[in-house]
GROMACS .gro file of C-alpha atoms in nm:
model
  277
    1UNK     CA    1   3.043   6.054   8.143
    2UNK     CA    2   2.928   5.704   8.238
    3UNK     CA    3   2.997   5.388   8.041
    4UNK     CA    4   2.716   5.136   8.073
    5UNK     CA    5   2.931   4.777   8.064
    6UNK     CA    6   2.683   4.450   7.956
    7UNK     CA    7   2.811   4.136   8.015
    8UNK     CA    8   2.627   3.765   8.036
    9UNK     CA    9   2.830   3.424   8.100
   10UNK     CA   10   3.185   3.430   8.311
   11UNK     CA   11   3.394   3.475   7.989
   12UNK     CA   12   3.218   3.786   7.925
   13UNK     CA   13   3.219   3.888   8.276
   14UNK     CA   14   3.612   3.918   8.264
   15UNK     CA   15   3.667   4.077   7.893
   16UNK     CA   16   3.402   4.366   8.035
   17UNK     CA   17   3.637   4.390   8.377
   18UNK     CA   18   3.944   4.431   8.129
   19UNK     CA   19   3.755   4.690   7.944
   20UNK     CA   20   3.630   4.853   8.279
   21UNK     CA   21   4.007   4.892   8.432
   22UNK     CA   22   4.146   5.025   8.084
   23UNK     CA   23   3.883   5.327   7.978
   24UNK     CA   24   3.943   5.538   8.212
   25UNK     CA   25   4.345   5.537   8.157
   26UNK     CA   26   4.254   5.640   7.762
   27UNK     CA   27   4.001   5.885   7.876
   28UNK     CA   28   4.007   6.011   8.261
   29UNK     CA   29   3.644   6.190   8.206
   30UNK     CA   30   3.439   5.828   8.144
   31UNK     CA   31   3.346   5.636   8.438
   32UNK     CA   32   3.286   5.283   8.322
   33UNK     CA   33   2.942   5.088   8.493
   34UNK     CA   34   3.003   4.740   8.584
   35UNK     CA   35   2.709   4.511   8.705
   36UNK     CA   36   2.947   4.294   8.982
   37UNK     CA   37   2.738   3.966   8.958
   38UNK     CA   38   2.575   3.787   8.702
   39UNK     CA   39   2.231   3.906   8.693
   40UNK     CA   40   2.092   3.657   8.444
   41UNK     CA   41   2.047   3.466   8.729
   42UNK     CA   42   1.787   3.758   8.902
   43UNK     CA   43   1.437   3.793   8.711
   44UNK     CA   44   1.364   4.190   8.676
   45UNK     CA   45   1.679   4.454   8.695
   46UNK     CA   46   1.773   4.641   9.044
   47UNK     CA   47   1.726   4.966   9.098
   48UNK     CA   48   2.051   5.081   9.066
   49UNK     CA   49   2.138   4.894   8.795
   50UNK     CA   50   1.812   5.107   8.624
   51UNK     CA   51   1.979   5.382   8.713
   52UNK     CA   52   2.294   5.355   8.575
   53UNK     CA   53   2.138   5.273   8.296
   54UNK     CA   54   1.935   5.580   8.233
   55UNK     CA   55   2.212   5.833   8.310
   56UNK     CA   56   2.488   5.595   8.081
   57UNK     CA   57   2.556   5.781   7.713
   58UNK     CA   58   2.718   5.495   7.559
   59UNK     CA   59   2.646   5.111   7.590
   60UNK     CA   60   2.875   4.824   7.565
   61UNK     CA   61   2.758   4.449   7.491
   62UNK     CA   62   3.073   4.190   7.581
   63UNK     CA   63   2.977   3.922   7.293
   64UNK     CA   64   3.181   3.594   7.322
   65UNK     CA   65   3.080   3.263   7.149
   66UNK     CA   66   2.878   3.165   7.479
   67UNK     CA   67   2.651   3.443   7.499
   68UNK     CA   68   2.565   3.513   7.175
   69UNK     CA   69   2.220   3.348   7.195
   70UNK     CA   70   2.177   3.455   7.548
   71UNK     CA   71   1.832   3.610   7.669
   72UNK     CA   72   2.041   3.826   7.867
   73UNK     CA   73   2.243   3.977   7.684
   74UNK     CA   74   1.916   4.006   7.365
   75UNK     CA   75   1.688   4.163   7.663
   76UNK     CA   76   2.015   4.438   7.787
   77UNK     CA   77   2.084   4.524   7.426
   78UNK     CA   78   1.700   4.590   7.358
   79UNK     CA   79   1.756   4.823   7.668
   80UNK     CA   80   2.014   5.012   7.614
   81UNK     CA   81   1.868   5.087   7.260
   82UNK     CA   82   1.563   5.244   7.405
   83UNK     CA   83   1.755   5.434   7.630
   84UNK     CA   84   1.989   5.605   7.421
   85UNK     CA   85   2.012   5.618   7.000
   86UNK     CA   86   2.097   5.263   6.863
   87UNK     CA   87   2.452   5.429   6.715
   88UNK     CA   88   2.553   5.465   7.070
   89UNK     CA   89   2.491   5.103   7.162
   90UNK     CA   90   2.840   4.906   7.105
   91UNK     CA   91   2.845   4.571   7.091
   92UNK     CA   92   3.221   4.425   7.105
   93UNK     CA   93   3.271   4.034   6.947
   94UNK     CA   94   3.522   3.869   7.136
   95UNK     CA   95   3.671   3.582   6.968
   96UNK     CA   96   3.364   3.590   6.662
   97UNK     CA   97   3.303   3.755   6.373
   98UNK     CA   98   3.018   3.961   6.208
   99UNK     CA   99   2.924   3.698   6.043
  100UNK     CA  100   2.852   3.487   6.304
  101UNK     CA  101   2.579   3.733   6.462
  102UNK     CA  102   2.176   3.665   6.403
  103UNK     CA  103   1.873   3.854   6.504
  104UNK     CA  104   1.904   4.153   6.735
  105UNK     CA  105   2.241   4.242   6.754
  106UNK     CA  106   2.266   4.271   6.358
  107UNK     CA  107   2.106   4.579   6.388
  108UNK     CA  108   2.402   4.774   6.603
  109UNK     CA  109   2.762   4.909   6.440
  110UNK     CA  110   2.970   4.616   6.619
  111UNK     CA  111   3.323   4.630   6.682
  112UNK     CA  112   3.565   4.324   6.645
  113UNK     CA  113   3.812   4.314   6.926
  114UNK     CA  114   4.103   4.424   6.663
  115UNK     CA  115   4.348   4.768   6.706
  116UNK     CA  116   4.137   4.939   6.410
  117UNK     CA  117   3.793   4.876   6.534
  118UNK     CA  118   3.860   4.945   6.918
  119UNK     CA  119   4.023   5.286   6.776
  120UNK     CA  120   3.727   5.393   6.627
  121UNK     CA  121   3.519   5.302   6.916
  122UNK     CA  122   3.723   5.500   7.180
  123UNK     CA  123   3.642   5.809   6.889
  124UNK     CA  124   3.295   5.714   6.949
  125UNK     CA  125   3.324   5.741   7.275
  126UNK     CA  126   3.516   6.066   7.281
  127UNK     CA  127   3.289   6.252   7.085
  128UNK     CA  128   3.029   6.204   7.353
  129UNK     CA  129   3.252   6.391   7.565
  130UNK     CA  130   3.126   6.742   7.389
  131UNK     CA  131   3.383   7.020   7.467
  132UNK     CA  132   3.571   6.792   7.687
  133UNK     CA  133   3.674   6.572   7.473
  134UNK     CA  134   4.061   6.500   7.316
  135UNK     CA  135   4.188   6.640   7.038
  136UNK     CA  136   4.237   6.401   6.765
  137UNK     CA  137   4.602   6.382   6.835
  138UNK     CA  138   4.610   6.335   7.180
  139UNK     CA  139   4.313   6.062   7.137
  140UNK     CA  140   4.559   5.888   6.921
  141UNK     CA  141   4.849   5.934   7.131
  142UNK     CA  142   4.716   5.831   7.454
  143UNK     CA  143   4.525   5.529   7.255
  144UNK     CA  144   4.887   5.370   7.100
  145UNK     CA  145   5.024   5.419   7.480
  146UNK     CA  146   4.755   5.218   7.679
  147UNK     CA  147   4.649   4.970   7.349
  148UNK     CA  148   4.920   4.738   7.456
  149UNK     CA  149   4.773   4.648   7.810
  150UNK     CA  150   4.436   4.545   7.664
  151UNK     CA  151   4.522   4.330   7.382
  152UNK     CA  152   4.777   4.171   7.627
  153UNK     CA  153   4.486   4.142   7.895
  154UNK     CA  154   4.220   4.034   7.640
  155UNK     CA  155   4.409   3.799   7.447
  156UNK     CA  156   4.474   3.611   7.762
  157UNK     CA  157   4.172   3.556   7.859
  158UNK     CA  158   4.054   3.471   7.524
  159UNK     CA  159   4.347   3.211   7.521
  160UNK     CA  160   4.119   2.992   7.769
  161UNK     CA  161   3.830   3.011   7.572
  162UNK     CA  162   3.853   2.674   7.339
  163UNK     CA  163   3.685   2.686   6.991
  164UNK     CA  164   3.369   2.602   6.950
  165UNK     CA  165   3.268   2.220   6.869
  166UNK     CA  166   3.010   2.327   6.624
  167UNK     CA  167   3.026   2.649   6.360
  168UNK     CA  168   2.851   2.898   6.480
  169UNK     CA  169   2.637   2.909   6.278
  170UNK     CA  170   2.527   2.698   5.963
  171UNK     CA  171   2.606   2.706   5.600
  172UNK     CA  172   2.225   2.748   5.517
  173UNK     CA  173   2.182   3.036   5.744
  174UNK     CA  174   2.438   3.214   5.581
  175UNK     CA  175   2.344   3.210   5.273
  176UNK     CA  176   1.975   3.305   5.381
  177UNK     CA  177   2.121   3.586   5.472
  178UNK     CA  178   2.305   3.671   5.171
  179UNK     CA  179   2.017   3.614   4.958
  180UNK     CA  180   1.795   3.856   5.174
  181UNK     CA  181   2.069   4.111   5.162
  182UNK     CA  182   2.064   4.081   4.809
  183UNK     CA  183   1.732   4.098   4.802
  184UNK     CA  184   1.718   4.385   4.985
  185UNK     CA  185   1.991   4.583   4.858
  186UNK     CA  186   1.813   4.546   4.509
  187UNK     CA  187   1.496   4.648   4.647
  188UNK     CA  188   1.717   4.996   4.746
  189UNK     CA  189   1.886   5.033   4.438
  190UNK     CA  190   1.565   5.033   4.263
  191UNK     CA  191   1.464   5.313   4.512
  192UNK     CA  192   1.434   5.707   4.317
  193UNK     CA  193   1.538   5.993   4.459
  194UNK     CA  194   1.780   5.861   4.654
  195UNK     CA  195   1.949   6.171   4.868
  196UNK     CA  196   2.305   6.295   4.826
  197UNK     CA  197   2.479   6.223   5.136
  198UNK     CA  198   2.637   6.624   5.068
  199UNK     CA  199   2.251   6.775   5.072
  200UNK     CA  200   2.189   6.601   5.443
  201UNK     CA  201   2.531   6.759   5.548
  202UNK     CA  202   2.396   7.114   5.416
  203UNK     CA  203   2.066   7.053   5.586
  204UNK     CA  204   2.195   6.934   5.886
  205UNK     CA  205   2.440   7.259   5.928
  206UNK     CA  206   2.169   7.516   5.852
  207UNK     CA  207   1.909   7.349   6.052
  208UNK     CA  208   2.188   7.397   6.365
  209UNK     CA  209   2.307   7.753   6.249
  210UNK     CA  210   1.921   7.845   6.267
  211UNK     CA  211   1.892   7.694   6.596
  212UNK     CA  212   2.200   7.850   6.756
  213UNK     CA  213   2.110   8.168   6.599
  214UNK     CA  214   1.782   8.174   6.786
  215UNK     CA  215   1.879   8.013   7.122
  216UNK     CA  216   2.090   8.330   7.149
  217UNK     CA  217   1.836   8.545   7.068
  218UNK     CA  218   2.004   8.681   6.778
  219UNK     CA  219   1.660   8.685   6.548
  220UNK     CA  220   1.264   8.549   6.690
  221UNK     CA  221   1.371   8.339   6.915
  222UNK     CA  222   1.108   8.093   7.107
  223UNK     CA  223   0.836   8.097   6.828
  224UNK     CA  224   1.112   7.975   6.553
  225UNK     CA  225   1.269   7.736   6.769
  226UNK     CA  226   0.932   7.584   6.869
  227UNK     CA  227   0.884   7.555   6.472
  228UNK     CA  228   1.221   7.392   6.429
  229UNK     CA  229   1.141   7.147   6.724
  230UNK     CA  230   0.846   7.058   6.503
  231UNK     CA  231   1.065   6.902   6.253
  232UNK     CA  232   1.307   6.743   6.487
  233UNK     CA  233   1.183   6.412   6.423
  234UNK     CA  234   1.165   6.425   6.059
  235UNK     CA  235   1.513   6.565   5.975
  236UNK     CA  236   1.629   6.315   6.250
  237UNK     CA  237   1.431   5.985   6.005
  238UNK     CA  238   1.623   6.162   5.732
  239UNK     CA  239   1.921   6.244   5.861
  240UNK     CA  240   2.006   5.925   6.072
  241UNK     CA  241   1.991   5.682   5.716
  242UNK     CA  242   2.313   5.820   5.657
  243UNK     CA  243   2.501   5.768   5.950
  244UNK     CA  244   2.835   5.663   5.897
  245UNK     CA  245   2.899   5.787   5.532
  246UNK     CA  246   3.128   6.042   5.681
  247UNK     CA  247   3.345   6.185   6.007
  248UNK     CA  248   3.143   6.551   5.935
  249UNK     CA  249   2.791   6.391   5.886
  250UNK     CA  250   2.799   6.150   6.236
  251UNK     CA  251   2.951   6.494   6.400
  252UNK     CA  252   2.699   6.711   6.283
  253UNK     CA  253   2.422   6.426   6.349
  254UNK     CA  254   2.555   6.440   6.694
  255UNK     CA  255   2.515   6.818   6.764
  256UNK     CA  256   2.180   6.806   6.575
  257UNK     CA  257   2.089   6.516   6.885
  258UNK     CA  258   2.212   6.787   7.167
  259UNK     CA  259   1.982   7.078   7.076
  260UNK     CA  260   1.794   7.201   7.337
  261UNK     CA  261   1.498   7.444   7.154
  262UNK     CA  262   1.497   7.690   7.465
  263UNK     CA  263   1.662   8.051   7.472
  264UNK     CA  264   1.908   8.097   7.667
  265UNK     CA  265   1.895   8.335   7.972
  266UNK     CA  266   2.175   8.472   8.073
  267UNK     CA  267   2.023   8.763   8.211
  268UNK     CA  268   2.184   9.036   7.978
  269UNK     CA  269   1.888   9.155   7.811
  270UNK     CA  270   1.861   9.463   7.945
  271UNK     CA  271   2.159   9.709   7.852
  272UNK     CA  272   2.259   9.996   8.117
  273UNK     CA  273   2.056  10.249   7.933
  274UNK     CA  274   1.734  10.062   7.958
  275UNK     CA  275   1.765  10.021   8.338
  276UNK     CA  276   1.532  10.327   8.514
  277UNK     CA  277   1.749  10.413   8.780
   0.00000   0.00000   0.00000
C-alpha cells in the first residue's frame, strides 16, 4: 500500500525523510512516496508525481511553523482530499499545535508529533491494510520497538528549528475562532433529531450484511445491489458525521467505503448435476 509523503520548505523536507525511512520498519506492506525535490519551486505537478498520487490510500502533510501558510502545501492538501476521503488525509504538526492552524488544514484529523497521536495514526494506517493488516497486538508491539528511532530522529531535527519571533498566530484570531465555534456548536445543539451514534452503527452493519449477502449470490443479487448502490451516497452523508465517535463505527465506515456492488463470479454456479454431459 503506498504512502503519499507532502512536504514544502527544507525543515519539512527532512521530518517527511524521517517518516519515509521509519514506516516501513512498523509496517513492511506500506511503501512510503517521497517527492525528492522541492516542487514548490515547479508550476503544475509531474506526471509521476500524479501518479503516485492517484494510486496513494493515505496522505501525509509535514506541517512545521514555516509552511504552515504555504501555497504548497494548501494546494497538495486540497489534492490529496479529492483523491481519497478527507479522514485519510493526515496532516502531522511538527513543533505547533492545533491551535495554531487556520483555514484549510482545520478541516483534517491532525496529529501532533507526540507517542499517543503517532500511535493512532500508524492504526489509521493499518486498517487500510484490509486483511493484511496487524493484529492489534503485534501493531502495538512492533510500534513501542521502532518508536524510539523516530522521536530520537525527529526531535533532532526539530532541535535546529528556533522558535518563532512572532506567535503564530494572534490573540484576536483566536478568539474569533472560539466565538464561531461557539457559535456554531450552539447552532448544533439547537439541532432536533439528532442521531444516536448506536442507530448509524446498526445501519451501517445491515446495510454491509445485505450487500455481502447479495455479492455472493445468496438472495437477488445484481438488481438489490444496484438498489443499495443507489443509496451509497446518502448513508455515506449520514454515516461519515460520525466519524470518530468510536473504534467499531470508523471500522465499519471503512468496509462500508470498500463495497464493490458487483456479484461475484467464481464460476461455481452450475453444480455437477446441472452439467449435460
Amino acid at each position: 500500500m503506498k504512502v503519499f509523503i507532502s512536504w514544502s520548505g527544507q525543515h519539512s523536507k527532512k521530518l517527511g525523510e524521517a517518516l519515509r525511512d521509519w514506516l516501513p520498519g512498523v509496517l513492511q506492506l506500506v511503501t512510503p512516496y517521497f517527492t525528492p525535490s522541492d516542487i514548490e519551486k515547479g508550476t503544475r505537478w509531474s506526471t509521476d508525481i500524479s501518479n503516485e498520487l492517484m494510486t496513494s490510500q493515505v496522505g501525509i502533510l509535514c506541517v512545521t511553523q514555516e509552511n504552515i501558510h504555504s501555497d504548497w502545501i494548501l494546494f497538495e492538501a486540497g489534492a490529496l482530499s479529492k483523491s481519497m476521503d478527507k479522514s485519510h488525509v493526515c496532516p502531522i504538526l511538527f513543533g505547533i499545535t492545533n491551535t495554531d492552524l487556520a483555514g484549510p488544514l482545520k478541516q483534517f484529523q491532525t496529529t501532533e508529533f507526540e507517542k499517543g497521536d503517532i500511535h493512532r495514526l500508524i492504526g489509521v494506517i493499518n486498517s487500510r491494510l484490509g486483511e493484511n493488516k496487524l493484529p492489534q497486538k503485534t501493531l502495538d508491539t512492533v510500534f513501542e520497538k521502532w518508536w524510539p528511532d523516530l522521536e530520537e530522529k525527529i526531535n533532532e531535527i526539530l532541535s535546529n528549528i528556533g522558535a518563532p519571533d512572532l506567535p503564530i498566530r494572534s490573540d484576536r484570531e483566536l478568539l474569533e475562532e472560539i466565538l464561531q465555534l461557539s457559535t456554531s456548536n450552539s447552532r448544533r445543539l439547537q439541532r432536533p433529531n439528532n442521531i444516536a451514534p448506536n442507530a448509524i452503527e446498526e445501519l451501517l452493519e445491515n446495510y454491509i450484511f445485505l450487500h455481502d449477502e447479495q455479492v455472493s449470490k445468496e438472495a437477488g443479487y445484481q438488481s438489490t445491489l444496484d438498489s443499495l448502490k443507489k443509496m451509497h451516497v446518502a448513508v455515506k452523508h449520514i454515516a461519515s458525521k460520525y466519524r470518530g465517535v468510536s473504534e467499531n463505527l470508523d471500522m465499519l465506515f471503512s468496509r462500508f467505503q470498500t463495497l464493490s456492488y458487483s456479484v461475484h463470479d467464481d464460476g461455481q454456479d452450475l453444480m455437477d448435476d446441472d452439467i449435460p454431459f
